[in-house]
Short mmCIF file of C-alpha atoms in Angstrom, two decimals:
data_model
loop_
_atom_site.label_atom_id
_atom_site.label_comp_id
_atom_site.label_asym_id
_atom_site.label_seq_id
_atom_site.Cartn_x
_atom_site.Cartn_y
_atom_site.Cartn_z
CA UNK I 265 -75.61 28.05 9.94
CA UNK I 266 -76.85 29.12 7.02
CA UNK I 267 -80.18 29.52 4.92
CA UNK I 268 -78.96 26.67 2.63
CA UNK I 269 -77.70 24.54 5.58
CA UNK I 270 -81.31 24.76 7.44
CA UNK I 271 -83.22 23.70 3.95
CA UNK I 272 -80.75 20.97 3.50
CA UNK I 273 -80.68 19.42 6.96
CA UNK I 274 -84.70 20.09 7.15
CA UNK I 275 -85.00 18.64 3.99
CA UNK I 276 -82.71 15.15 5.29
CA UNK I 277 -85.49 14.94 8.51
CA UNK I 278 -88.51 14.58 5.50
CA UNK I 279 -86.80 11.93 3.62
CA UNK I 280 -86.10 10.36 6.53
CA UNK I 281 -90.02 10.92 7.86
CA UNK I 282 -91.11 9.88 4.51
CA UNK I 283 -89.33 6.80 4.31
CA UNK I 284 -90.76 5.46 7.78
CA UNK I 285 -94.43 6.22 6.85
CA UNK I 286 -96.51 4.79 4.55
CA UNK I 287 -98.19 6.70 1.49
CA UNK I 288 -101.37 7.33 2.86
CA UNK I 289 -99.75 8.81 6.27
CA UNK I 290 -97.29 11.26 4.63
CA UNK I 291 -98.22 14.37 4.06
CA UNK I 292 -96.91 16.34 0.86
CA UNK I 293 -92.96 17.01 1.19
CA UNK I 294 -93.52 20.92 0.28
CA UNK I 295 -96.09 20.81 3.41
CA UNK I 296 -93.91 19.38 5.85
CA UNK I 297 -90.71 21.19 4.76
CA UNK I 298 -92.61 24.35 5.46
CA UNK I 299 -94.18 22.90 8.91
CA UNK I 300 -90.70 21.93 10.01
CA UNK I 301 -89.12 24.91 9.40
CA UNK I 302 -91.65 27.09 10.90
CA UNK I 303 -91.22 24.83 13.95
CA UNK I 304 -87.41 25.15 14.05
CA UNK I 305 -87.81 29.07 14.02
CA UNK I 306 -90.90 28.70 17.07
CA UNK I 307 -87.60 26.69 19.00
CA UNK I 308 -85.66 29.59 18.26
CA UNK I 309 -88.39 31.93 19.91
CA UNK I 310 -88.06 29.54 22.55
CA UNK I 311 -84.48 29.75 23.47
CA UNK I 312 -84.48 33.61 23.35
CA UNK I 313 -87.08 33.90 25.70
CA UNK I 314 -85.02 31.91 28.32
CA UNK I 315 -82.68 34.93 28.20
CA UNK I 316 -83.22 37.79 30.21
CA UNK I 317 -83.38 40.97 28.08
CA UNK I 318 -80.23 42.04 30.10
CA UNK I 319 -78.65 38.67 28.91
CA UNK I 320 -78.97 39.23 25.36
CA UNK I 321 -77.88 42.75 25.40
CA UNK I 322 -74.43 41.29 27.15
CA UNK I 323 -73.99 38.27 24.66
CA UNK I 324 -74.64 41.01 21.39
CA UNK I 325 -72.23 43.65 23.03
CA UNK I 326 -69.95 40.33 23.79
CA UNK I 327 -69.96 38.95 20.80
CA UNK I 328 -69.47 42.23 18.68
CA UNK I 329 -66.72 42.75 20.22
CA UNK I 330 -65.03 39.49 19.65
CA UNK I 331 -65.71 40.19 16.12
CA UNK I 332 -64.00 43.02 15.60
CA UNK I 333 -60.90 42.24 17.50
CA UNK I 334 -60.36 38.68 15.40
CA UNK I 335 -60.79 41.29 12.46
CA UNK I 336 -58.24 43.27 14.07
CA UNK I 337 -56.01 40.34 14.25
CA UNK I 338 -56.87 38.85 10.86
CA UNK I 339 -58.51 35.70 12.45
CA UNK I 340 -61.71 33.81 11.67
CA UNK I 341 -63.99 34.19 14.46
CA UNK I 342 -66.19 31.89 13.29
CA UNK I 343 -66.40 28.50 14.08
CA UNK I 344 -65.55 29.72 17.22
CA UNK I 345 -62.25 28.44 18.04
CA UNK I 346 -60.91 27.59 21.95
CA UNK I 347 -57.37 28.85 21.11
CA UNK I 348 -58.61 31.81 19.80
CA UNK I 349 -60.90 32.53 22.35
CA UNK I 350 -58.40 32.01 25.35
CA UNK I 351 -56.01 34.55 23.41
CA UNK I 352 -58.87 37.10 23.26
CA UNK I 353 -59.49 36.99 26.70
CA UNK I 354 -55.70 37.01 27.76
CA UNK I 355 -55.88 40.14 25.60
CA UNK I 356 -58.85 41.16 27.75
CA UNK I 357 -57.17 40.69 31.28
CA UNK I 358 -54.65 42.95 30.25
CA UNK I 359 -56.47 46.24 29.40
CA UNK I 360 -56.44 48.60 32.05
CA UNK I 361 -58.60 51.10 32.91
CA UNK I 362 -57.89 54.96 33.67
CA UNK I 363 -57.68 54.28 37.29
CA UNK I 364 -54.91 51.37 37.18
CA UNK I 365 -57.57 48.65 37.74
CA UNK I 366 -58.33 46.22 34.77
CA UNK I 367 -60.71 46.41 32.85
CA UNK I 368 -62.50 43.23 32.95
CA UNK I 369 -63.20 41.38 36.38
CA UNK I 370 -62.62 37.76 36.26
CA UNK I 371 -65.85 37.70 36.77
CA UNK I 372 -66.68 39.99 33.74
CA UNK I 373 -64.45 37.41 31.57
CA UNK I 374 -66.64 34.61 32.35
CA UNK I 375 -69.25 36.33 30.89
CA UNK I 376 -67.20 36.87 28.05
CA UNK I 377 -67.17 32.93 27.57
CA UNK I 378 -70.92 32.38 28.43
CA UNK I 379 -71.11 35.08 25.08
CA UNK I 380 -69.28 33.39 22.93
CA UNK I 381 -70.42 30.01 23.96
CA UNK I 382 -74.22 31.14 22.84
CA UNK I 383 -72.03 32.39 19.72
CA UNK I 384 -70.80 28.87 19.14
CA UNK I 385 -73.76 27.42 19.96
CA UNK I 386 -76.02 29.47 17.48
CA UNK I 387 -73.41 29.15 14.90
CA UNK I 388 -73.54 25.34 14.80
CA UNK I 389 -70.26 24.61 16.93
CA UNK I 390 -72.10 22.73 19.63
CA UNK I 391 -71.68 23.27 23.44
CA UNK I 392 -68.91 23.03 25.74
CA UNK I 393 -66.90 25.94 25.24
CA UNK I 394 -66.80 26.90 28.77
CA UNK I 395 -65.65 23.57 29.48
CA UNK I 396 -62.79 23.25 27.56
CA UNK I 397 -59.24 22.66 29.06
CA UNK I 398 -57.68 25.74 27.21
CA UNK I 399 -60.62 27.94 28.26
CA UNK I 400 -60.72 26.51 31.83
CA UNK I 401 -56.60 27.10 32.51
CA UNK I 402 -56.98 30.26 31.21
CA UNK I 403 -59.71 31.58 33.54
CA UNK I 404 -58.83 29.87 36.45
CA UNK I 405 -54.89 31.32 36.21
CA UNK I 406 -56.14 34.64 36.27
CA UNK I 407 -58.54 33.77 38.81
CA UNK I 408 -55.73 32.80 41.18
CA UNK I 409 -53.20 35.42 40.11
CA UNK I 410 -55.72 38.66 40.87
CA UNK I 411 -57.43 36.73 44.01
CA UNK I 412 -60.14 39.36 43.35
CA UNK I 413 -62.88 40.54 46.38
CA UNK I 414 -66.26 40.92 45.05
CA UNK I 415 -67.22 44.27 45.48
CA UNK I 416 -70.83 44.68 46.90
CA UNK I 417 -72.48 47.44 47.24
CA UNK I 418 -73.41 49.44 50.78
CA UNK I 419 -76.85 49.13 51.84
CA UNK I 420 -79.78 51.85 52.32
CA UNK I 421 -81.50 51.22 55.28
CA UNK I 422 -84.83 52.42 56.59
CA UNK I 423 -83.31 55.92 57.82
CA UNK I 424 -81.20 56.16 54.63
CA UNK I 425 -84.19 55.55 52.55
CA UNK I 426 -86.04 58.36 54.45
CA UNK I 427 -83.39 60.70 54.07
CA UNK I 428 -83.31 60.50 50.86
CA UNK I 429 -86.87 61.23 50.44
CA UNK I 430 -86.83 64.35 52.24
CA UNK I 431 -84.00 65.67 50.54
CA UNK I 432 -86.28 65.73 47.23
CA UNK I 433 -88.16 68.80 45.94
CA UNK I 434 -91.73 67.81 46.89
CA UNK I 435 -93.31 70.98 46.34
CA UNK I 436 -91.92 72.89 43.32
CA UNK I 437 -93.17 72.86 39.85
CA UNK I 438 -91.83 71.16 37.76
CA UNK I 439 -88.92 69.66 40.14
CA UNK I 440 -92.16 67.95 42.24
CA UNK I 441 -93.09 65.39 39.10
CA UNK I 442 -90.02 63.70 39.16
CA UNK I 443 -89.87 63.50 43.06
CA UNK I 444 -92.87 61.98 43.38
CA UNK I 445 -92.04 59.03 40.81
CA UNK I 446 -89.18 58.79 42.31
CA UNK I 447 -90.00 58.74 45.80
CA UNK I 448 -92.16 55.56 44.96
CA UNK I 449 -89.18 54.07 43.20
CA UNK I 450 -86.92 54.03 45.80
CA UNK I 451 -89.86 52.91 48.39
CA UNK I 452 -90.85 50.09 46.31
CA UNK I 453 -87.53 48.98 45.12
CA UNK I 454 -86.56 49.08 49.33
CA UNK I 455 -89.59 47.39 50.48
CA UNK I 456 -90.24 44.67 47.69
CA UNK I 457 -86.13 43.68 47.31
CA UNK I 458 -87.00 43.69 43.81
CA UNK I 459 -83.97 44.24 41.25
CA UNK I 460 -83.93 47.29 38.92
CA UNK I 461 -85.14 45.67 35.86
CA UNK I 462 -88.20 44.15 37.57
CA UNK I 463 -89.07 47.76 38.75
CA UNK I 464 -88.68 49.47 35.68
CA UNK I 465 -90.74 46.41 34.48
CA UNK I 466 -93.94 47.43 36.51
CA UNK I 467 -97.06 48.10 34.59
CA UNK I 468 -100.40 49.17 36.81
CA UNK I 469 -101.81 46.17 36.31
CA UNK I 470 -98.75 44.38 38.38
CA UNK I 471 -100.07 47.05 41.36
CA UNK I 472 -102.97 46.73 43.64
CA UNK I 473 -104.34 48.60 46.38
CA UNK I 474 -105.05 45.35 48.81
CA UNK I 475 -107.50 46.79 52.15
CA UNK I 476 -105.78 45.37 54.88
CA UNK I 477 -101.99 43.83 53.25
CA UNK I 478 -101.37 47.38 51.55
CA UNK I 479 -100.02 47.45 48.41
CA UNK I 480 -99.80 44.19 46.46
CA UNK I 481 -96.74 43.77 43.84
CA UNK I 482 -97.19 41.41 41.03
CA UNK I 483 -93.97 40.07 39.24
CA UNK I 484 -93.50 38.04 36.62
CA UNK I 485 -89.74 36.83 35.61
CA UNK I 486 -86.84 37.87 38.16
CA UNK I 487 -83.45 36.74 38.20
CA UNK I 488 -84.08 33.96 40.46
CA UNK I 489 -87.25 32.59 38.48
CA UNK I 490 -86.14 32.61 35.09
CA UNK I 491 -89.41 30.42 34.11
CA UNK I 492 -91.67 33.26 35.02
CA UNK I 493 -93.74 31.50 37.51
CA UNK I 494 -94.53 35.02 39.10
CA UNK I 495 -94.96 35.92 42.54
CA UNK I 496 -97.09 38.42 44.67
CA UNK I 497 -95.35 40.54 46.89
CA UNK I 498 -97.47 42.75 49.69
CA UNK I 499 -96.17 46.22 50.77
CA UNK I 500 -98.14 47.31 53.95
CA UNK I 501 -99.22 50.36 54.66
CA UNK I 502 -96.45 52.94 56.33
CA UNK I 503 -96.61 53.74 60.00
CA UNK I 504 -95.35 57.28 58.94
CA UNK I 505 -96.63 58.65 55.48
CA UNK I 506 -93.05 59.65 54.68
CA UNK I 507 -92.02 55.84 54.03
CA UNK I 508 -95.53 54.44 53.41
CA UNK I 509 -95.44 52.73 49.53
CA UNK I 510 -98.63 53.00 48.84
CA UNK I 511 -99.21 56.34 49.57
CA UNK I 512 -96.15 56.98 47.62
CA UNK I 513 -98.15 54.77 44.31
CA UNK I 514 -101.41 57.43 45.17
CA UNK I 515 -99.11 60.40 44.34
CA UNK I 516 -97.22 59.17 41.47
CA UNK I 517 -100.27 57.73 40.29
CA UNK I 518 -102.42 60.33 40.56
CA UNK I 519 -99.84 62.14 38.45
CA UNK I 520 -100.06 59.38 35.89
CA UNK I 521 -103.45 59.77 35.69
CA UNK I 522 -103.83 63.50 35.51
CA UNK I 523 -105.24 65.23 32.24
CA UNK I 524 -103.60 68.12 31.65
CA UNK I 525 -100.28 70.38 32.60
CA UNK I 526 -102.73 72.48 35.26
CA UNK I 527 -103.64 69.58 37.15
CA UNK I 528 -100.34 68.19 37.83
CA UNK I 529 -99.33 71.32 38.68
CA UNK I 530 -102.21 71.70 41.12
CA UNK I 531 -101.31 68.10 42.66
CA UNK I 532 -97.41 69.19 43.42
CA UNK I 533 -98.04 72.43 44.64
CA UNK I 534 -100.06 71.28 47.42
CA UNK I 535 -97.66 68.61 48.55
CA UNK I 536 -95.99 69.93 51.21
CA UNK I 537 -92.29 70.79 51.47
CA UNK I 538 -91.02 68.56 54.31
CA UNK I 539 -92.42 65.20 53.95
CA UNK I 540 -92.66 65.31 58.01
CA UNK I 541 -95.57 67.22 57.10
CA UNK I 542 -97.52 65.03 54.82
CA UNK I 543 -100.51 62.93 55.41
CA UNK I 544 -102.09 59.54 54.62
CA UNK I 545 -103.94 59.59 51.80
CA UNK I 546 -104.04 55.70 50.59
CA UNK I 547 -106.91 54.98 52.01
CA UNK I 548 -108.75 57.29 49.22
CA UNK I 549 -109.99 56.05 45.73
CA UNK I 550 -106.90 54.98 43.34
CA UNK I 551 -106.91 56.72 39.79
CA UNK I 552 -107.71 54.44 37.18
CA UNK I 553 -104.86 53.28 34.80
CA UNK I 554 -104.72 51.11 31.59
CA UNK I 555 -103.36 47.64 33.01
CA UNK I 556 -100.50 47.75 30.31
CA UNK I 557 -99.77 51.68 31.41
CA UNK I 558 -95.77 51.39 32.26
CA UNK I 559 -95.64 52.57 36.16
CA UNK I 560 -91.84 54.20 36.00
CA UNK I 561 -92.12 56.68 33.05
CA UNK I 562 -89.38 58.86 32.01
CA UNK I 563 -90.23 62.77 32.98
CA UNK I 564 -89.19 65.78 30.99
CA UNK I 565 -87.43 68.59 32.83
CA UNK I 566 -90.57 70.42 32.24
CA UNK I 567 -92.98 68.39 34.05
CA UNK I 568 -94.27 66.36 31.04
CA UNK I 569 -94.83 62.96 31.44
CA UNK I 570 -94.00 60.49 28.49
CA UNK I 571 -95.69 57.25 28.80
CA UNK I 572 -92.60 55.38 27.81
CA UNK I 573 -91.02 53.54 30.34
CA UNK I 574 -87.46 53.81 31.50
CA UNK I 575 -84.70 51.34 31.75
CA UNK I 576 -83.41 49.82 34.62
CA UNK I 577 -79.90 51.51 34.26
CA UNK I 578 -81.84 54.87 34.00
CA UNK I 579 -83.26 53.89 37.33
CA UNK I 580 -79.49 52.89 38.87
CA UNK I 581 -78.43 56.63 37.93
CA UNK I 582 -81.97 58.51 38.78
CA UNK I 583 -81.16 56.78 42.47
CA UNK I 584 -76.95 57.79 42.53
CA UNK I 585 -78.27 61.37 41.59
CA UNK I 586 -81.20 61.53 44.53
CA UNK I 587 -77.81 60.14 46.94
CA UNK I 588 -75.93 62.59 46.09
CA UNK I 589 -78.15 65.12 46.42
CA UNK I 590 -78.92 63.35 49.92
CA UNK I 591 -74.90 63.80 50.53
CA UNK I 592 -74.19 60.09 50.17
CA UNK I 593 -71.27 58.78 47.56
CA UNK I 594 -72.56 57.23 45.08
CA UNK I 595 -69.75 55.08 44.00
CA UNK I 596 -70.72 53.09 47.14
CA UNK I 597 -73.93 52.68 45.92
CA UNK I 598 -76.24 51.08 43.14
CA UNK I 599 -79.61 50.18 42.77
CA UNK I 600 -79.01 46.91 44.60
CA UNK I 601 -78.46 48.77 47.64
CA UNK I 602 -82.05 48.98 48.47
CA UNK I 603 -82.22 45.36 47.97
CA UNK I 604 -79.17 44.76 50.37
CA UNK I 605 -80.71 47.39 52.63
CA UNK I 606 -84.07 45.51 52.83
CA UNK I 607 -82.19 42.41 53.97
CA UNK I 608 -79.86 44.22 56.59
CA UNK I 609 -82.58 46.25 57.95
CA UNK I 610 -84.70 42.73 58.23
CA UNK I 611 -81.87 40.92 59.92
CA UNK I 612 -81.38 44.11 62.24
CA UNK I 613 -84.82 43.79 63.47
CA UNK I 614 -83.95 40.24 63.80
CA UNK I 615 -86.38 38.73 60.56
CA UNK I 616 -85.98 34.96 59.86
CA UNK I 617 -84.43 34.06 56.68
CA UNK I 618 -87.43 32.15 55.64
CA UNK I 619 -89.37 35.91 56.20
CA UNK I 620 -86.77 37.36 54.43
CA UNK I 621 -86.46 35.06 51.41
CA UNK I 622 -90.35 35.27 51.31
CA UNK I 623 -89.64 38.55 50.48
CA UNK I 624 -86.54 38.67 48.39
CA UNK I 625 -87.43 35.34 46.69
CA UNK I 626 -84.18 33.87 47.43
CA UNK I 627 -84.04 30.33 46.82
CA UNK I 628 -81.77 29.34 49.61
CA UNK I 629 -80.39 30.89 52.99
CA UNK I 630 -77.05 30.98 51.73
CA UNK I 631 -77.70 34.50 49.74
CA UNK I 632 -78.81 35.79 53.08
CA UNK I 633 -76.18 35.00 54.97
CA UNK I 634 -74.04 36.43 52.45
CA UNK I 635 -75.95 40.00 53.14
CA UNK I 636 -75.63 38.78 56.48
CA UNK I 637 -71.58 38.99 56.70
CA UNK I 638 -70.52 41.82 54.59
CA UNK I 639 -73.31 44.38 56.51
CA UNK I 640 -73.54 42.54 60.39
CA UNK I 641 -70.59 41.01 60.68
CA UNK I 642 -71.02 41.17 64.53
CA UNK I 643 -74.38 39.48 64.20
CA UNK I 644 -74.54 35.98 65.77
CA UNK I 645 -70.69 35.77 65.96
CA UNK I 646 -68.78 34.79 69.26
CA UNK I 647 -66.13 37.10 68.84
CA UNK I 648 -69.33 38.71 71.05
CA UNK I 649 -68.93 36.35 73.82
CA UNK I 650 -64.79 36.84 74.20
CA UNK I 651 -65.30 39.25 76.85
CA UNK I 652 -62.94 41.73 75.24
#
């Protein structure tokens, strides 16, 4: 929709107004022309923010794309067109990647159509694109003809988590910086269930040193509370300093927090080298950070820290480097395995799923039994009770 198309249509809604009210109510047309439109572009705020940033970066690369292949093919993509849209994504289904496997999931295709639906719906086309017959045939025949698994990814558990830890350089300038922020990324991401973006997300303010819960988390939007109610997560304090988050936020912080090159270096060169070696030390006073400070900075390979925070992707590959390094293969893993690990360590020591999901901030039980079949499928099953 265009400029011209707005003013016009705006313009329609003030006659309209104006004809209902009587002289004396109705403001000047220029005035409510301008208050109208200035409205209709607060709405627009509106809808973006009920997009995850993640969203949005999907739909653009989504949409782009669709763009220049109808280019490509000398087609309009705009209005957005059901027959043209179940011929891109037939076109889609077919690419394949270096590896023989195609390049976009079935599930990656329905993406594509939640894209281009936002496309047709921003453009003026209405709704209902992934609804429509052609659409629906289309994805649902490929659907059937691939019978695709979902892939999940293997979980980190308690031991794993440690493991990794101690296979970081705790004690070396200027290897010891990035250790230390990301040994508390890995603890808090394992401990708190919370996705990647939400921990990249972190500012100090979201982190408090609580006397007797440990450390409280404070989140704002997640996946599964897209109105941003927030929630407060608690992250006790470790029974072994190795695996104990906040004395993990102490370190990192304390880093943060320090004033110059020679006191950082001071703080990692009396770490010591095996973490089976290190003490409590979150009982102490906290540094004191701006609340906005970003908590999961990006470090140079010098030691410097940049106060700019780092993405969640930068986070998934910062934590498939520290596996490998641990002797893991990271094409198992993700970022999400800490999440699944959280849940399969939980069920292990036989958690409820209401403890769990207090935790995880699952809606239902059904996510947790999902965890709970791809990681234990021995738990609670009678195959037990066969005898065999």
């Amino acid at each position: 929709m265009t400029d011209q198309d707005v003013t016009r249509d705006l313009s329609v809604i003030q006659e309209q107004l104006q004809a209902q009210s009587s002289a004396q109510d109705a403001i000047p047309a220029a005035d409510a022309l301008q208050r109208l439109s200035d409205l209709r572009e607060r709405r627009t705020e509106l809808e973006d923010s009920n997009l995850a940033e993640n969203s949005k970066t999907a739909y653009a690369h989504d949409q782009e794309r669709y763009g220049r292949w109808c280019k490509q093919m000398g087609l309009p993509p705009l209005p957005v067109n059901p027959e043209i849209v179940s011929l891109y994504l037939t076109d889609l289904s077919e690419l394949i990647r270096s590896d023989g496997k195609p390049a976009y999931k079935v599930t990656s295709l329905r993406r594509v159509v939640s894209s281009l639906a936002r496309l047709q719906y921003d453009t003026g086309g209405g709704r209902g694109l992934g609804d429509h017959e052609l659409i629906a045939r289309t994805i649902n025949g490929l659907a059937n003809e691939r019978q695709e698994r979902a892939e999940g990814r293997d979980p980190l558990l308690t031991e794993d988590v440690l493991k990794v830890i101690s296979h970081m350089d705790h004690s070396t300038w200027p290897a010891g910086v990035s250790s230390a922020r990301d040994t508390f990324v890995v603890l808090v991401g394992f401990a708190t269930a919370l996705r990647r973006e939400n921990v990249a997300g972190l500012t100090a303010g979201n982190l408090t040193i609580h006397p007797h819960d440990g450390l409280h988390v404070r989140v704002g939007r997640t996946k599964t509370d897209q109105a941003g109610r927030g929630a407060l997560l608690a992250v006790p304090y470790g029974q072994v300093p190795a695996t104990c988050a906040p004395c993990a936020w102490f370190r990192w912080a304390s880093l943060l927090a320090a004033d110059t090159i020679e006191e950082r270096m001071a703080l990692v060169l009396s770490t010591p080298r095996n973490p089976d070696d290190w003490q409590h030390v979150c009982r102490g006073a906290f540094p004191e950070l701006p609340d906005d400070a970003p908590v999961v900075t990006r470090v140079t390979k010098s030691g410097r820290i940049m106060m700019n925070r780092v993405s969640g992707t930068a986070l998934y590959k910062r934590l498939l480097f520290r596996l490998e390094n641990a002797g893991y293969d990271p094409d198992r893993y993700g970022f999400h395995s800490l999440r699944a690990g959280f849940v399969t360590q939980a069920l292990i020591k036989e958690a409820t799923h209401k403890a769990i999901r207090n935790q995880t901030l699952h809606k239902t039980d059904m996510m947790v039994d999902h965890y709970d079949r791809d990681n234990l499928p021995l738990r609670n099953n009678a195959v037990t009770k066969l005898g065999l």
